């Protein structure tokens, strides 16, 4: 590996977004970048697999500012993502963002990509009763804390591109959002957005878009860049699932209120998220233009392409024997 490559330090390197970026850099050896994968455990199977692919793998914990600063030292770029679903705490997520931004500043990183989302309170103030206030002062906690954290990067003067991400289609595999089988025996795909389209993306493509941003040099520093693979309604997603799975899948268009009551951890946060997506759909889509994502990442997948490659990984309940 030549020494003149620009090192990109990647937080969450063994995970969804960071993993996509790590692989994008490694698959482009003449691209001028080298990757430093950050993990809490350099001996885990996932960390070792990244090392085998050619990544420099270093240990750091986002809860330990000094370890993050060490991991960022000497890097040209840093990809920063936080871990809301590990703790469900917007305050902790803000602390994580503060640690990442502070470490990037002290380490003198030249270009940070901050994986962010909207602060939905700019659209739905806390007193607005359309959706419940959660965790004391949030509407969509896992969005709002990320959006609020944008200002942390700005106020510290960190040279940052704000990457607005989208719903991972991978949630159908890992997050229990795949089709379920109803009492009638048929498959249903639940999406509480009525007929409005959901901006979605293959999680891997988020990291690949981040690579496209780093490749543009300083051009996108200070800008917000939104990425999506496609904007699809629940009915369109159900139709694509039907084509991929070879079995009828209907769109179960429940209300956000009903979704909030599903009872799993985070259902209220996600119910509010889908309501925000539904009620401010044009704003949401406008800031996530698939053609922008495709310009950054020419291999950007559509939902059908993603399904063709991943349908076997979606846990689909078996048909009941007659
Ligand atoms: N699901 C969605 O649709 C969606 C959409 C947009 C945005 N998001 C956001 O994406 C974020 C998560 O990103 P992701 O999905 O890429 O994560 P992920 O796949 O869950 O992976 C996160 C990785 O980060 C590492 N990690 C966890 N805690 C850490 C810590 N304390 N210090 C250092 N590293 C740590 C873990 O690696 P090691 O075990 O190797 O340390 C893990 O592999 C969340 O905040 C979520 O809100 C999700």
XYZ file of C-alpha atoms and ligand atoms in Angstrom:
370
model
C 0.000 0.000 0.000
C 1.507 3.316 -1.002
C 1.940 5.914 1.718
C 0.454 8.782 -0.242
C -3.075 7.452 -0.025
C -5.506 9.498 2.023
C -6.638 7.531 5.070
C -10.363 7.450 5.847
C -11.137 6.438 9.449
C -14.495 4.692 9.570
C -16.630 4.528 12.685
C -19.050 1.576 12.654
C -16.763 -0.218 10.172
C -18.118 -3.673 11.013
C -21.701 -2.412 10.659
C -24.098 -1.448 7.898
C -23.180 2.088 6.813
C -19.501 1.993 7.752
C -19.093 -1.478 6.266
C -20.342 -0.236 2.899
C -17.753 2.541 2.952
C -14.929 0.183 3.976
C -15.732 -2.193 1.121
C -16.108 0.661 -1.392
C -12.617 1.941 -0.539
C -11.038 -1.529 -0.602
C -12.669 -2.361 -3.951
C -11.082 0.718 -5.542
C -7.331 0.275 -4.913
C -6.421 2.948 -7.457
C -8.850 5.469 -5.946
C -6.226 7.182 -3.802
C -7.730 6.238 -0.436
C -6.819 3.762 2.291
C -9.198 2.687 5.028
C -8.821 2.548 8.791
C -11.650 0.442 10.215
C -12.635 1.324 13.776
C -14.047 -1.417 15.986
C -14.335 -2.095 19.695
C -12.819 -5.539 19.194
C -10.043 -6.049 16.664
C -10.281 -9.805 17.262
C -13.950 -10.232 16.372
C -14.666 -12.319 13.261
C -16.039 -9.237 11.443
C -12.963 -7.143 12.302
C -10.641 -9.935 11.214
C -12.546 -10.278 7.948
C -11.966 -6.561 7.245
C -8.264 -6.961 8.035
C -8.077 -9.892 5.602
C -9.637 -7.688 2.903
C -6.809 -5.190 3.429
C -8.163 -2.682 5.954
C -6.068 -1.279 8.770
C -8.135 -2.239 11.829
C -7.861 -0.205 15.026
C -9.650 -0.344 18.371
C -11.690 2.556 19.761
C -14.886 2.964 21.710
C -17.119 5.922 20.997
C -17.676 6.248 24.764
C -13.943 6.928 25.197
C -13.022 10.252 23.549
C -9.262 9.678 23.784
C -9.551 6.348 21.955
C -11.543 7.985 19.134
C -9.037 10.834 18.833
C -6.182 8.296 18.598
C -8.074 6.421 15.897
C -8.646 9.652 13.923
C -5.020 10.929 14.202
C -3.266 11.109 10.851
C -6.472 10.430 8.940
C -7.515 12.724 6.110
C -11.186 11.821 6.488
C -13.557 10.334 9.044
C -16.961 8.761 8.605
C -19.000 9.367 11.750
C -22.122 7.412 12.668
C -23.809 6.907 16.044
C -25.632 3.964 17.545
C -29.133 4.997 18.637
C -30.647 1.507 18.544
C -27.982 0.151 20.917
C -29.334 2.339 23.745
C -32.507 4.173 22.563
C -31.256 7.390 24.216
C -31.209 10.671 22.244
C -29.076 12.260 24.978
C -26.494 9.505 24.659
C -26.563 9.883 20.900
C -25.817 13.602 21.310
C -22.902 12.690 23.613
C -21.620 10.276 20.954
C -21.802 13.021 18.315
C -19.981 15.451 20.653
C -17.188 12.913 21.148
C -16.877 12.254 17.407
C -16.885 15.940 16.453
C -14.436 16.866 19.225
C -12.075 14.051 18.318
C -12.175 15.004 14.618
C -11.427 18.625 15.500
C -8.514 17.806 17.814
C -7.082 15.260 15.388
C -7.213 17.814 12.556
C -9.314 15.648 10.227
C -9.733 17.439 6.895
C -13.121 16.047 5.868
C -15.779 14.473 8.084
C -18.967 12.854 6.864
C -21.603 12.968 9.600
C -24.407 10.455 9.089
C -27.443 12.471 10.066
C -31.218 12.791 9.814
C -33.698 15.648 10.141
C -34.466 17.316 13.448
C -38.211 16.775 12.959
C -39.021 19.380 15.621
C -38.352 22.015 12.957
C -41.484 20.676 11.183
C -43.483 19.452 14.201
C -42.840 21.616 17.275
C -43.150 19.856 20.623
C -46.516 21.503 21.338
C -47.935 20.139 18.076
C -50.284 17.329 19.136
C -50.248 15.547 15.764
C -47.767 13.073 17.195
C -46.787 12.376 20.808
C -43.681 13.914 22.348
C -41.222 11.152 23.295
C -38.284 10.918 25.729
C -39.293 14.298 27.180
C -38.400 16.630 24.320
C -38.339 14.780 21.026
C -40.809 13.850 18.308
C -38.691 11.267 16.457
C -35.869 10.712 18.963
C -33.490 8.842 16.633
C -33.896 11.583 13.991
C -34.006 14.641 16.247
C -30.786 13.937 18.150
C -28.864 13.437 14.897
C -30.288 16.626 13.403
C -29.559 18.560 16.598
C -25.989 17.236 16.497
C -25.359 18.903 13.098
C -24.802 22.121 15.028
C -22.109 20.463 17.175
C -20.019 19.774 14.062
C -20.703 23.292 12.717
C -19.956 25.139 15.954
C -16.645 23.316 16.388
C -15.673 24.286 12.845
C -15.262 20.659 11.757
C -15.135 20.490 7.921
C -18.246 18.365 7.537
C -20.549 16.977 4.872
C -23.950 16.193 6.384
C -25.162 12.903 4.897
C -28.943 12.527 5.199
C -29.621 8.809 5.132
C -32.806 6.871 4.328
C -34.724 3.845 5.581
C -32.599 0.723 5.068
C -34.337 -1.973 3.030
C -32.143 -4.242 5.181
C -34.680 -3.561 7.970
C -36.758 -6.251 6.268
C -33.981 -8.690 7.239
C -32.708 -7.419 10.585
C -35.379 -5.214 12.101
C -38.464 -7.450 11.905
C -39.991 -5.315 9.132
C -40.342 -8.072 6.550
C -43.679 -9.552 5.466
C -45.736 -11.252 8.187
C -48.347 -13.959 7.758
C -51.882 -13.020 8.795
C -54.637 -15.230 10.170
C -55.827 -15.705 6.583
C -52.483 -17.375 5.808
C -51.410 -14.629 3.370
C -48.334 -12.400 3.524
C -48.675 -8.723 4.405
C -46.116 -5.913 4.336
C -46.871 -3.276 6.983
C -46.044 0.334 6.126
C -48.010 3.040 7.933
C -47.655 5.756 5.290
C -50.963 5.396 3.407
C -50.214 5.970 -0.255
C -47.151 8.161 0.263
C -43.741 6.853 -0.858
C -40.989 5.865 1.558
C -37.427 6.895 0.702
C -35.402 3.711 1.006
C -31.904 2.469 0.241
C -29.701 -0.584 0.558
C -27.636 0.139 3.691
C -24.490 -0.858 1.780
C -25.174 1.957 -0.700
C -25.066 4.620 2.026
C -21.393 3.849 2.621
C -20.787 3.731 -1.135
C -22.329 7.199 -1.487
C -20.089 8.378 1.365
C -17.109 7.154 -0.649
C -18.363 9.201 -3.604
C -18.481 12.257 -1.336
C -14.869 11.750 -0.175
C -13.795 11.333 -3.798
C -15.177 14.797 -4.627
C -12.518 16.342 -2.358
C -13.618 19.479 -0.541
C -16.510 20.194 -2.945
C -19.261 18.997 -0.606
C -17.840 20.249 2.708
C -20.452 22.361 4.479
C -23.263 20.861 2.409
C -26.088 18.491 3.233
C -26.340 15.575 0.809
C -29.386 13.286 0.968
C -29.338 9.777 -0.464
C -32.046 7.283 -1.401
C -32.196 4.346 -3.791
C -35.880 4.809 -4.607
C -39.054 6.381 -3.221
C -41.694 3.625 -3.137
C -45.196 3.349 -1.711
C -46.162 0.435 0.513
C -48.167 -0.987 -2.407
C -45.139 -0.750 -4.726
C -42.910 -2.394 -2.125
C -45.481 -5.169 -1.621
C -45.612 -5.714 -5.400
C -41.801 -5.940 -5.593
C -41.820 -8.394 -2.673
C -44.452 -10.475 -4.443
C -42.316 -10.597 -7.599
C -39.201 -11.545 -5.623
C -40.794 -14.095 -3.278
C -43.186 -15.636 -5.788
C -46.119 -15.294 -3.397
C -48.836 -12.668 -3.070
C -47.910 -9.902 -0.588
C -50.496 -7.265 0.314
C -49.764 -3.805 1.670
C -51.026 -3.543 5.261
C -51.611 0.218 5.441
C -52.154 0.689 9.162
C -52.124 4.147 10.710
C -49.068 5.575 12.491
C -51.207 5.524 15.670
C -51.697 1.766 15.310
C -47.980 1.319 14.517
C -46.975 3.163 17.699
C -49.060 0.653 19.650
C -47.377 -2.448 18.189
C -45.495 -2.707 21.459
C -41.952 -3.598 20.405
C -39.124 -1.376 21.749
C -38.956 1.772 19.625
C -42.425 1.313 18.030
C -43.477 4.797 19.173
C -40.307 6.386 17.719
C -40.789 4.530 14.412
C -44.529 5.307 14.313
C -43.659 8.998 14.608
C -40.925 8.585 11.991
C -43.343 7.089 9.457
C -45.894 9.805 10.248
C -43.241 12.481 9.689
C -42.291 10.821 6.379
C -45.959 10.684 5.379
C -46.976 14.187 6.440
C -43.887 15.978 5.094
C -43.361 13.571 2.224
C -42.402 16.120 -0.417
C -39.759 17.743 1.792
C -38.441 14.333 2.747
C -38.153 13.131 -0.849
C -36.830 16.419 -2.206
C -33.820 16.206 0.097
C -33.033 12.635 -1.032
C -32.776 12.605 -4.809
C -31.799 9.137 -6.122
C -30.056 10.781 -9.076
C -27.736 12.572 -6.614
C -27.041 9.249 -4.887
C -26.424 7.559 -8.254
C -23.960 10.262 -9.295
C -22.003 9.538 -6.099
C -22.425 5.772 -6.368
C -23.071 4.502 -9.913
C -23.800 1.000 -8.533
C -26.796 2.320 -6.516
C -29.392 -0.443 -6.231
C -33.150 -0.244 -6.774
C -35.428 -2.108 -4.367
C -35.983 -4.892 -6.912
C -32.248 -5.281 -7.475
C -31.677 -5.345 -3.726
C -34.442 -7.942 -3.335
C -32.982 -10.136 -6.079
C -29.696 -10.267 -4.161
C -31.148 -10.477 -0.638
C -34.576 -12.145 -0.754
C -33.259 -15.381 0.769
C -32.130 -13.414 3.847
C -35.606 -12.007 4.576
C -37.240 -14.147 7.262
C -40.578 -15.053 5.656
C -42.900 -17.137 7.870
C -43.625 -20.517 6.329
C -47.097 -21.285 4.960
C -49.227 -23.270 7.400
C -49.840 -26.829 6.267
C -53.382 -27.281 5.014
N -32.082 1.115 10.206
C -32.327 2.138 9.416
O -33.205 2.111 8.538
C -31.528 3.393 9.550
C -31.678 4.377 8.580
C -30.938 5.540 8.705
C -30.100 5.727 9.779
N -29.973 4.733 10.725
C -29.071 4.968 11.850
O -27.908 4.224 11.673
C -27.222 4.189 12.914
C -26.473 2.891 13.064
O -25.624 2.688 11.979
P -25.429 1.248 11.349
O -26.770 0.687 11.005
O -24.417 1.365 10.286
O -24.885 0.467 12.610
P -24.722 -1.102 12.845
O -24.844 -1.883 11.584
O -25.595 -1.434 13.996
O -23.209 -1.211 13.248
C -22.649 -0.397 14.140
C -21.217 -0.860 14.349
O -20.622 0.105 15.191
C -19.864 -0.483 16.171
N -20.150 0.086 17.490
C -21.261 -0.084 18.255
N -21.109 0.553 19.414
C -19.890 1.137 19.392
C -19.155 1.915 20.310
N -19.640 2.204 21.510
N -17.938 2.346 19.948
C -17.410 2.042 18.744
N -18.049 1.289 17.835
C -19.273 0.837 18.177
C -20.121 -1.967 16.148
O -18.907 -2.548 15.780
P -17.960 -3.377 16.767
O -18.839 -4.364 17.483
O -17.019 -4.005 15.806
O -17.329 -2.391 17.679
C -21.149 -2.179 15.034
O -20.765 -3.153 14.094
C -28.287 4.404 13.999
O -28.026 5.570 14.718
C -29.582 4.524 13.192
O -30.491 5.459 13.751
C -30.640 3.568 10.605
